[in-house]
PDB file of C-alpha atoms in Angstrom:
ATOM      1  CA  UNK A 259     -11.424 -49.278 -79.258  1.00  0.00           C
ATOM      2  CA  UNK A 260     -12.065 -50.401 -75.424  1.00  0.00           C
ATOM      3  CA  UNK A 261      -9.814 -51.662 -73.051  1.00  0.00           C
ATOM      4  CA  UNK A 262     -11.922 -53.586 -70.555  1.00  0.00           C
ATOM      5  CA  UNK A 263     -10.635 -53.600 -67.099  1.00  0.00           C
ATOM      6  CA  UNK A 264     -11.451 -55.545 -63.476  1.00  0.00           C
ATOM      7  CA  UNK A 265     -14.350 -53.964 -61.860  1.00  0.00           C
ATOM      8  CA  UNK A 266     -13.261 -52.075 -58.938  1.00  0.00           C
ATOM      9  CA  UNK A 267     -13.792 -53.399 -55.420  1.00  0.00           C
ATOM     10  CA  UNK A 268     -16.917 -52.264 -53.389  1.00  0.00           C
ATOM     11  CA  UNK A 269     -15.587 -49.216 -51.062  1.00  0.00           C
ATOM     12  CA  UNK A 270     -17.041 -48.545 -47.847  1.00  0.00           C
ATOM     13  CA  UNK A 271     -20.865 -47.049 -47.972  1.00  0.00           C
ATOM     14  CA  UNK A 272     -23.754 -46.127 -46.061  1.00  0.00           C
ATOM     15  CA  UNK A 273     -27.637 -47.543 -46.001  1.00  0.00           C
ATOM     16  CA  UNK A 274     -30.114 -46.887 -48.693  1.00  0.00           C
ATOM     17  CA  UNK A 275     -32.013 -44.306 -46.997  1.00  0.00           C
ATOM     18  CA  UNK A 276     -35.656 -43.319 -48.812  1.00  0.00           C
ATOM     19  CA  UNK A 277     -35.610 -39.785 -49.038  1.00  0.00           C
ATOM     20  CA  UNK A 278     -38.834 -39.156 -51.037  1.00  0.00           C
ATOM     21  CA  UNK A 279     -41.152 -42.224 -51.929  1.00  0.00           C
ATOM     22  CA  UNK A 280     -39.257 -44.307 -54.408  1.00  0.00           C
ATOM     23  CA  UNK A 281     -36.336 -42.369 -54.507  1.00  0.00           C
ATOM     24  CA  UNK A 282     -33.639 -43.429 -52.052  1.00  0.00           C
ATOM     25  CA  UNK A 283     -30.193 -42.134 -51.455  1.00  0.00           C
ATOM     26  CA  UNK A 284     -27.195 -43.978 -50.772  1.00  0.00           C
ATOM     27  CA  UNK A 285     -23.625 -42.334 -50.000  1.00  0.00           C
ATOM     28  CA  UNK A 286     -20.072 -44.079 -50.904  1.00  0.00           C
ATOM     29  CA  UNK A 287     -16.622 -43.542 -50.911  1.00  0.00           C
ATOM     30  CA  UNK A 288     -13.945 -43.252 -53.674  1.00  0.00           C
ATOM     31  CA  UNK A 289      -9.929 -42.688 -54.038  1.00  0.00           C
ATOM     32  CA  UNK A 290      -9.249 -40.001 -56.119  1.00  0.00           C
ATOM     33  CA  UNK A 291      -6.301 -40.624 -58.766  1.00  0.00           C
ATOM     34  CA  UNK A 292      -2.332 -39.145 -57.819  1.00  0.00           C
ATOM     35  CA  UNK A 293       0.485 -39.112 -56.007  1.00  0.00           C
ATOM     36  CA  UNK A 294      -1.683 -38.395 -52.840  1.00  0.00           C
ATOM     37  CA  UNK A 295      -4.405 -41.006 -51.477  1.00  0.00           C
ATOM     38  CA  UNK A 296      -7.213 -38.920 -51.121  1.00  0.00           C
ATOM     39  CA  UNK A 297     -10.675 -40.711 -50.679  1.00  0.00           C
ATOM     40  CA  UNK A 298     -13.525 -38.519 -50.575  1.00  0.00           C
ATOM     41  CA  UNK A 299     -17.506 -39.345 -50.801  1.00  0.00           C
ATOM     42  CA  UNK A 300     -19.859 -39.974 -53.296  1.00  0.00           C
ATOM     43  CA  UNK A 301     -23.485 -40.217 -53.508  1.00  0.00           C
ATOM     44  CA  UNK A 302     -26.207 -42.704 -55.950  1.00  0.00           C
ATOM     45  CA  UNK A 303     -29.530 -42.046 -56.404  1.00  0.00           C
ATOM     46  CA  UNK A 304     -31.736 -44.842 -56.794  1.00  0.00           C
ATOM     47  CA  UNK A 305     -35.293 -44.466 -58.242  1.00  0.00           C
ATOM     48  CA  UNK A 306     -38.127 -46.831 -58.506  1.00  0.00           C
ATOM     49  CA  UNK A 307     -41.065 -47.246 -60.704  1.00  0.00           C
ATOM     50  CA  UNK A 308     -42.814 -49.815 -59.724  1.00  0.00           C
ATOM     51  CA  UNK A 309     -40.800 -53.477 -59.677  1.00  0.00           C
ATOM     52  CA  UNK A 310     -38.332 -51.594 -61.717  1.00  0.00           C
ATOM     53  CA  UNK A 311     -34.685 -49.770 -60.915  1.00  0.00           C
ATOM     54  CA  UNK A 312     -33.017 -46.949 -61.903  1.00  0.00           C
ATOM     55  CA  UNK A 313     -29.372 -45.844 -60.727  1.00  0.00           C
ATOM     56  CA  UNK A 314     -28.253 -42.665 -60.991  1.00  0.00           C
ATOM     57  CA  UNK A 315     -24.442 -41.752 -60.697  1.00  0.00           C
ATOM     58  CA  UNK A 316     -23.533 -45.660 -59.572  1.00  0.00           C
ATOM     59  CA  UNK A 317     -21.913 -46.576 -56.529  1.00  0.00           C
ATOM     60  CA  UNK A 318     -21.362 -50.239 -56.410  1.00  0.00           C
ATOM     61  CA  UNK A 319     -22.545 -52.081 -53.061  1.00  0.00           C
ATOM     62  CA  UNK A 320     -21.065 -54.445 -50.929  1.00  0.00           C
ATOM     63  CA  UNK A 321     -23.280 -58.024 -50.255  1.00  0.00           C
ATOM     64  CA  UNK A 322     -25.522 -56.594 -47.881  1.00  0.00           C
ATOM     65  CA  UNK A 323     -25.997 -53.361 -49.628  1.00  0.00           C
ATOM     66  CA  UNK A 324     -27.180 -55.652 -52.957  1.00  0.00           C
ATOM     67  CA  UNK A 325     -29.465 -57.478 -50.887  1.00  0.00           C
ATOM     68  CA  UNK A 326     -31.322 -54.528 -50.010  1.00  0.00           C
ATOM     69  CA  UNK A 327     -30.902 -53.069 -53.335  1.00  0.00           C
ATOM     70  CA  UNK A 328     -32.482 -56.064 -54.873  1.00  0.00           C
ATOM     71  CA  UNK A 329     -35.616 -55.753 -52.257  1.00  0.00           C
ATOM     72  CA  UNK A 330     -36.703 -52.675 -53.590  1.00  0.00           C
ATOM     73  CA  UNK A 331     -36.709 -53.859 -56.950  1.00  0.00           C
ATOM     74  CA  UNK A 332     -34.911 -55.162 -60.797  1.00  0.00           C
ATOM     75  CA  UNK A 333     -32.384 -53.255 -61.619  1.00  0.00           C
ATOM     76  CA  UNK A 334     -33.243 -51.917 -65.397  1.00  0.00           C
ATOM     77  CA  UNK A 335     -31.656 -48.583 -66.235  1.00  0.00           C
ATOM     78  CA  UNK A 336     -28.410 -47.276 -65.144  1.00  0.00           C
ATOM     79  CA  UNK A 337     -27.589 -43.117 -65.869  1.00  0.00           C
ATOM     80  CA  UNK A 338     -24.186 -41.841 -66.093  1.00  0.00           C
ATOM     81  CA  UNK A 339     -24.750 -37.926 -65.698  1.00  0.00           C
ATOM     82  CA  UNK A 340     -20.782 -36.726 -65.157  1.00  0.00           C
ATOM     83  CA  UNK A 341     -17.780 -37.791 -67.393  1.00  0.00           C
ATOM     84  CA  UNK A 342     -15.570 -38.168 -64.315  1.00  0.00           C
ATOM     85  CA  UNK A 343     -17.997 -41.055 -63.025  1.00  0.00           C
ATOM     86  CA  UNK A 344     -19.154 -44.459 -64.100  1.00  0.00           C
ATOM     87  CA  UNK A 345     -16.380 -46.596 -63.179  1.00  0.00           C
ATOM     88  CA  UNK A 346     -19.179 -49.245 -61.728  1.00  0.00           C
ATOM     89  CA  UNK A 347     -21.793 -48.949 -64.490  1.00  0.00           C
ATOM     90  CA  UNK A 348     -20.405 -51.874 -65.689  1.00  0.00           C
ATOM     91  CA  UNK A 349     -20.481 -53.764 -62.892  1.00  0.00           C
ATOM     92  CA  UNK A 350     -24.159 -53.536 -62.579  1.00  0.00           C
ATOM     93  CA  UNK A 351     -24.726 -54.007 -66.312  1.00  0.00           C
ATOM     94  CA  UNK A 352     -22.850 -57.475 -66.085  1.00  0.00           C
ATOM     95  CA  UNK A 353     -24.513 -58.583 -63.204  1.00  0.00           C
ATOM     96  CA  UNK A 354     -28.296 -57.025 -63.992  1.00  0.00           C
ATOM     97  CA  UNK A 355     -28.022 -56.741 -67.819  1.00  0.00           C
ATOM     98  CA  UNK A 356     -29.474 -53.284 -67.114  1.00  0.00           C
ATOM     99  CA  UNK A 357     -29.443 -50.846 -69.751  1.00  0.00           C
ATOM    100  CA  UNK A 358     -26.936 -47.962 -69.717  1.00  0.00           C
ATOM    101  CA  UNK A 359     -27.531 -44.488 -70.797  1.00  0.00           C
ATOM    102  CA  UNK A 360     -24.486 -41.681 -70.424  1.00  0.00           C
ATOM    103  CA  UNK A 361     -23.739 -38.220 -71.248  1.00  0.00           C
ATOM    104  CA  UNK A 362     -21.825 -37.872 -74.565  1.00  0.00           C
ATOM    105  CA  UNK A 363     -18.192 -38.602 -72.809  1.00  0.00           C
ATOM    106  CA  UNK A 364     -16.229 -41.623 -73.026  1.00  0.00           C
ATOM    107  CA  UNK A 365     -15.474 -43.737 -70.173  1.00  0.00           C
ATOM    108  CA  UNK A 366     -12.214 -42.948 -69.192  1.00  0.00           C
ATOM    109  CA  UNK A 367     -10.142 -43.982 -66.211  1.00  0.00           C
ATOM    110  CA  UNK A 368      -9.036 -41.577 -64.091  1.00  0.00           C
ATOM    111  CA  UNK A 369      -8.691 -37.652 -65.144  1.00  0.00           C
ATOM    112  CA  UNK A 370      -7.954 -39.074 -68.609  1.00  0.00           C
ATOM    113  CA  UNK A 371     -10.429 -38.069 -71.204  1.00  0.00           C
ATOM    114  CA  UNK A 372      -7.786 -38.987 -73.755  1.00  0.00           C
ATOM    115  CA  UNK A 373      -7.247 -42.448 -72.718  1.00  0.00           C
ATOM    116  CA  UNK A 374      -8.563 -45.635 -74.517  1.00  0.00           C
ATOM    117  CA  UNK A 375     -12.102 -46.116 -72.788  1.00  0.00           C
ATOM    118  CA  UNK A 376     -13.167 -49.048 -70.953  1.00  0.00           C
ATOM    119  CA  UNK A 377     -17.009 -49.511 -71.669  1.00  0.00           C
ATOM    120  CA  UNK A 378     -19.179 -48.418 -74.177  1.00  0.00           C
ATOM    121  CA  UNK A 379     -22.676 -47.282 -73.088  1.00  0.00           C
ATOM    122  CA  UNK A 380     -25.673 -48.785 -74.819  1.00  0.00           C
ATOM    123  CA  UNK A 381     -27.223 -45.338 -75.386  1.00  0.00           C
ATOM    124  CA  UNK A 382     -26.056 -41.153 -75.701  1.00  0.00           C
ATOM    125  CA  UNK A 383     -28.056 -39.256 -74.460  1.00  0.00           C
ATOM    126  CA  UNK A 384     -28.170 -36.366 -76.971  1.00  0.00           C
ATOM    127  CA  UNK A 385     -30.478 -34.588 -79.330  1.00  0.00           C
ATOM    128  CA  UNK A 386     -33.791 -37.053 -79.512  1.00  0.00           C
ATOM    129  CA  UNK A 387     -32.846 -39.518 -77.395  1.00  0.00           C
ATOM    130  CA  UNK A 388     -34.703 -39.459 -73.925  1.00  0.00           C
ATOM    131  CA  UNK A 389     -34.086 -40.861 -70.834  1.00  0.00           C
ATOM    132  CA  UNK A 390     -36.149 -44.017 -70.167  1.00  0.00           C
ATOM    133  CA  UNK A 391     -37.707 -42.604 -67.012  1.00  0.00           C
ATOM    134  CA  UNK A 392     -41.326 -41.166 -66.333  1.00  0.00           C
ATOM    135  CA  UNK A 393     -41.438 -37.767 -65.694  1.00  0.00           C
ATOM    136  CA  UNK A 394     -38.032 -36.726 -66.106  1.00  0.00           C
ATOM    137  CA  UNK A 395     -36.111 -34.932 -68.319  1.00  0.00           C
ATOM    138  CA  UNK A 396     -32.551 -34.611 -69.240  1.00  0.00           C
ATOM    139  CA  UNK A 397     -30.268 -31.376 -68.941  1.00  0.00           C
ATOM    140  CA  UNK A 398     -26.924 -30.985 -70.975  1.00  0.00           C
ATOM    141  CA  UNK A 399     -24.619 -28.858 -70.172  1.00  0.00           C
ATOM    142  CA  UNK A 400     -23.254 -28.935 -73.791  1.00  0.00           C
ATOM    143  CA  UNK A 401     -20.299 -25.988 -73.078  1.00  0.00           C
ATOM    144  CA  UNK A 402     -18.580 -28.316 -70.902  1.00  0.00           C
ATOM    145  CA  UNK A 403     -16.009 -30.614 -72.511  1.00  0.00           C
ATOM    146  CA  UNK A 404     -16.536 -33.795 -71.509  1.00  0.00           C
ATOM    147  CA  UNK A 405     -20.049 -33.635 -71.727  1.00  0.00           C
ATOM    148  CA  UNK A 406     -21.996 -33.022 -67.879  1.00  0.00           C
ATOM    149  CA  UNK A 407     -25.709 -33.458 -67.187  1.00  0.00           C
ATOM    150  CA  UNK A 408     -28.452 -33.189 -65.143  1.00  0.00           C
ATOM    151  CA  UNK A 409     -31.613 -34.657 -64.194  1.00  0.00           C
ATOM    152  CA  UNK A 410     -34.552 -32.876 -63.001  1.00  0.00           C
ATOM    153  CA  UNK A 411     -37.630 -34.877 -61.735  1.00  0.00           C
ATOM    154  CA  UNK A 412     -41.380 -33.446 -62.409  1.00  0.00           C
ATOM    155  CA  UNK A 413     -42.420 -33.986 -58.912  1.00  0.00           C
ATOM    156  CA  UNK A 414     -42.279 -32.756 -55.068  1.00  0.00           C
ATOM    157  CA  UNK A 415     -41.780 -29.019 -56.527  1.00  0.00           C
ATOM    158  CA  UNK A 416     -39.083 -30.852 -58.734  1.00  0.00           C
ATOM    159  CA  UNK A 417     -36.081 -32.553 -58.075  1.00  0.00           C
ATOM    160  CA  UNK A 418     -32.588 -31.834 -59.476  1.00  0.00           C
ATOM    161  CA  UNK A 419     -30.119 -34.730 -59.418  1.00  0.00           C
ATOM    162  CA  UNK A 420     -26.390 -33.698 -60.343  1.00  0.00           C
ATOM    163  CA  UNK A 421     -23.065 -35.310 -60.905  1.00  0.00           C
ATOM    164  CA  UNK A 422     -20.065 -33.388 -60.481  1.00  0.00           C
ATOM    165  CA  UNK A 423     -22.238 -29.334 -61.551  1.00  0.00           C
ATOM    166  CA  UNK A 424     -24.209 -29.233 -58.130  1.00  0.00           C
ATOM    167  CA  UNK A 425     -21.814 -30.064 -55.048  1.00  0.00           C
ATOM    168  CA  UNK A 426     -22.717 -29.588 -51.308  1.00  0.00           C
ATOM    169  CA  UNK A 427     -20.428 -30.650 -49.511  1.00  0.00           C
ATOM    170  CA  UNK A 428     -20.511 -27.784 -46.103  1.00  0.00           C
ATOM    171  CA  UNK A 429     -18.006 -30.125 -44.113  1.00  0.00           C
ATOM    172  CA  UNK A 430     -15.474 -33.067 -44.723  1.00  0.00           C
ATOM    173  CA  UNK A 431     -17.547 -36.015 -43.431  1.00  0.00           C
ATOM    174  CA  UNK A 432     -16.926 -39.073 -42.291  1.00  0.00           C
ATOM    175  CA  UNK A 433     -15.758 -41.061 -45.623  1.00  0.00           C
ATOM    176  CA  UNK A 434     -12.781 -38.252 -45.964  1.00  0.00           C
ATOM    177  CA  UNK A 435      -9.416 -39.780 -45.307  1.00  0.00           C
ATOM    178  CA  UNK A 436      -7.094 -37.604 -43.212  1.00  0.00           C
ATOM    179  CA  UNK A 437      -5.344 -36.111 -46.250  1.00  0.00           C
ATOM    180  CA  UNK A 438      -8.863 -35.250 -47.907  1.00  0.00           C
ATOM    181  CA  UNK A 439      -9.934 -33.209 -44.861  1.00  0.00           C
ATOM    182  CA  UNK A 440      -5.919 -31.531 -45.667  1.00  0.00           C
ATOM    183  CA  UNK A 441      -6.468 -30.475 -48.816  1.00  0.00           C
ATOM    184  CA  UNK A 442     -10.388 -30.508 -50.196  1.00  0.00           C
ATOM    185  CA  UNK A 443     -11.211 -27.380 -48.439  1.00  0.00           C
ATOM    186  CA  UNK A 444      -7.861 -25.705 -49.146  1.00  0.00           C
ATOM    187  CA  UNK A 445      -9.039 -26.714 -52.760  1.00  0.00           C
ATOM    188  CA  UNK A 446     -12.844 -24.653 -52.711  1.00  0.00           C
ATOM    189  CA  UNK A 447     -14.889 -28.388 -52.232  1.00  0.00           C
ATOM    190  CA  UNK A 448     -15.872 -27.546 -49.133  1.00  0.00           C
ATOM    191  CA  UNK A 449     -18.685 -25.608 -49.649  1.00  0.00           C
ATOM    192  CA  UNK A 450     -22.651 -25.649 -49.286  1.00  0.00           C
ATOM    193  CA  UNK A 451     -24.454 -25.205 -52.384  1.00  0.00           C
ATOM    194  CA  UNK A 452     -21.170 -25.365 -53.915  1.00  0.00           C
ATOM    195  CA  UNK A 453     -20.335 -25.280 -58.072  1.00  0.00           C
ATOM    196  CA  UNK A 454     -17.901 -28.025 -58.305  1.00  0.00           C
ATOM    197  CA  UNK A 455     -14.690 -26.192 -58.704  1.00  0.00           C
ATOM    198  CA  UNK A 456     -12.741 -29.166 -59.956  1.00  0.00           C
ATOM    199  CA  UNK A 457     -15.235 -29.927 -62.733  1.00  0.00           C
ATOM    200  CA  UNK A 458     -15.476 -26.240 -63.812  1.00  0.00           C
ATOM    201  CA  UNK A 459     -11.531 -26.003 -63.891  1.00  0.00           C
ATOM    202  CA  UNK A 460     -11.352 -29.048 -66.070  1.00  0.00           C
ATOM    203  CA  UNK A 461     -14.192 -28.965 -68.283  1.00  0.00           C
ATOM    204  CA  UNK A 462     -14.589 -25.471 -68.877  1.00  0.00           C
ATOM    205  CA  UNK A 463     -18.283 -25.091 -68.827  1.00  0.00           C
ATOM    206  CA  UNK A 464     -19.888 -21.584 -70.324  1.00  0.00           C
ATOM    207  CA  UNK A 465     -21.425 -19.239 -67.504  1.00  0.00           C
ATOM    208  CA  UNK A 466     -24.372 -18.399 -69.093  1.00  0.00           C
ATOM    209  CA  UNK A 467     -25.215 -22.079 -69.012  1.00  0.00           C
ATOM    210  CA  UNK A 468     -24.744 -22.601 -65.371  1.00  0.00           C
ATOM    211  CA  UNK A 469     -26.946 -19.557 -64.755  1.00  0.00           C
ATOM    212  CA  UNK A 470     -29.082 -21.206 -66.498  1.00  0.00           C
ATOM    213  CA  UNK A 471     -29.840 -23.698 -64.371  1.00  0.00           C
ATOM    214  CA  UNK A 472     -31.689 -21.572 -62.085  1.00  0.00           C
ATOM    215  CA  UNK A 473     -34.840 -21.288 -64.532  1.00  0.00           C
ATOM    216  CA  UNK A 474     -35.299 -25.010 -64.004  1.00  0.00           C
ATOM    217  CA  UNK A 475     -38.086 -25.608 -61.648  1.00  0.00           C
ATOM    218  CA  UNK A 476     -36.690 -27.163 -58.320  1.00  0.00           C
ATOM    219  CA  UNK A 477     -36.944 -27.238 -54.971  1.00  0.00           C
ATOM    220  CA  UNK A 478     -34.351 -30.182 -54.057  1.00  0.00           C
ATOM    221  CA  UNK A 479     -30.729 -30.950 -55.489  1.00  0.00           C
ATOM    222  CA  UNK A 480     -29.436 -34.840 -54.661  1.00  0.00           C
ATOM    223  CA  UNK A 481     -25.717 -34.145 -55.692  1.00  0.00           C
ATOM    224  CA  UNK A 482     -23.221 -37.290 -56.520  1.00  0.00           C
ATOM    225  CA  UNK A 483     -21.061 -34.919 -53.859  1.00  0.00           C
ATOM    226  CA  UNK A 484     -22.184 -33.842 -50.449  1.00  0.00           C
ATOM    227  CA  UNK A 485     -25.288 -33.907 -48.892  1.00  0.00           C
ATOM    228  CA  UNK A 486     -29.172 -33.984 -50.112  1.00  0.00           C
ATOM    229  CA  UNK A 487     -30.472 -30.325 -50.353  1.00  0.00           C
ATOM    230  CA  UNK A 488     -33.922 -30.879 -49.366  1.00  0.00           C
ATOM    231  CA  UNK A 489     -35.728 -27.405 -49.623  1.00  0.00           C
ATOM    232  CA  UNK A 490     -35.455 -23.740 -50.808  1.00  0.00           C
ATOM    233  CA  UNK A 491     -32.580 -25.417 -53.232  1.00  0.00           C
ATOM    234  CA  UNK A 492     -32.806 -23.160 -56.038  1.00  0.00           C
ATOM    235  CA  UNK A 493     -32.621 -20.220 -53.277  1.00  0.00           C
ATOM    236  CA  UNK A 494     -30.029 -21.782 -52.012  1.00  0.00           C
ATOM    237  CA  UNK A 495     -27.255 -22.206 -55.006  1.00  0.00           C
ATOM    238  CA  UNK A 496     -28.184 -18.957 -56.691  1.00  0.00           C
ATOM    239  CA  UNK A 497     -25.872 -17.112 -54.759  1.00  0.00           C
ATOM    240  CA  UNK A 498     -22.671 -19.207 -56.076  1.00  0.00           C
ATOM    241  CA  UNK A 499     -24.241 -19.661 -59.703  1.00  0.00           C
ATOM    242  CA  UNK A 500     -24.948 -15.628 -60.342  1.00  0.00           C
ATOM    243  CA  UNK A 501     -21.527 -14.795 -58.507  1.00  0.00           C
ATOM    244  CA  UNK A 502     -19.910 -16.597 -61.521  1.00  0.00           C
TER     245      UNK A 502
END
């Protein structure tokens, strides 16, 4: 059963900013669910193959931020890599008819895995099924329940792109509220080359599978939380991942 809903409102967000060529990086904001208003950041990555679109972790865009979306390219293919995000892949599928593809969680609203979910992907990605994009390949991290992935491009010494897993957040920035700057470090967020502490509390994800992360071939990490790691990545996270 789904229970469509409204599509949230665009928050407030940054510039597409073109990291590596084709791949561009834009950063958001979202309130989290509870008693206390806390709005925090969150990142998409957007990746182009020729005329065509990818969006990884969506963040919907206000007017202007469209406009420039729709200069680089057509929307096609829209990736859902953490079961806490998603809430605007179906904004762009109704207004692109882009294809969705999501790890094997529902769409939930809030914290709520048990909830009645509000959009059905068009494709899980899960045993045979690939991603629809050149060059990369698709990580599950099966132990954790709902389902988390990640994305690791075949280029620039590789490129790891993360949901909720691979955090790097070393400061509140700017799209904190005043109660988020309270309470996320007091909470572990605030962290470089963090582990996402709320994600591992809640999902429960195996160790050994986290460790195992760090035979992946990368260089880079462009988390949906914090800022791009650009360089020495791997170096950088294995300290957190093999203190686990």
């Amino acid at each position: 059963m789904t229970t469509p809903r409204p599509f949230p409102d665009a928050q407030k967000h940054g510039d597409l900013e073109e990291l590596f060529p084709d791949i561009f990086f834009v950063t958001g904001t979202v309130a989290l669910p509870g008693l206390l208003p806390l709005r925090i950041s969150r990142n998409m990555t957007v990746l182009r193959h020729g005329s065509e679109l990818t969006l990884v972790n969506s963040v919907r865009l206000d007017s202007s931020g469209l406009e420039a979306l729709d200069k680089l390219g057509e929307v096609k293919n829209i990736i859902r890599l953490a079961a806490f995000h998603g809430m605007d892949d179906p904004f762009y599928k109704d207004r692109y008819g882009a294809t969705v593809w999501s790890v094997d969680a529902p769409y939930f609203a809030g914290f709520d895995s048990k909830s009645d979910p509000y959009f059905h992907p068009d494709n899980i990605v899960k045993g045979d099924v690939k991603i629809p994009t050149k060059g990369a390949e698709f990580v599950n991290i099966n132990s954790a329940k709902p389902n988390e992935g990640l994305m690791l491009l075949d280029r620039d010494g590789g490129i790891l792109i993360a949901g909720d897993s691979l955090q790097n957040w070393d400061k509140p920035d700017q799209n904190f509220s005043f109660l988020a700057r309270l309470m996320m470090p007091r909470m572990g967020f605030i962290k470089p080359c963090n582990v996402g502490p709320g994600w591992r509390k809640a999902t429960k994800p195996d160790a050994s599978e986290i460790k195992a992360i760090l035979d992946l071939g990368f260089e880079h990490v462009l988390p949906a939380h914090g800022a791009p790691v650009i360089g020495d990545a791997k170096k950088r996270y294995a300290p957190v991942i093999n203190a686990l």
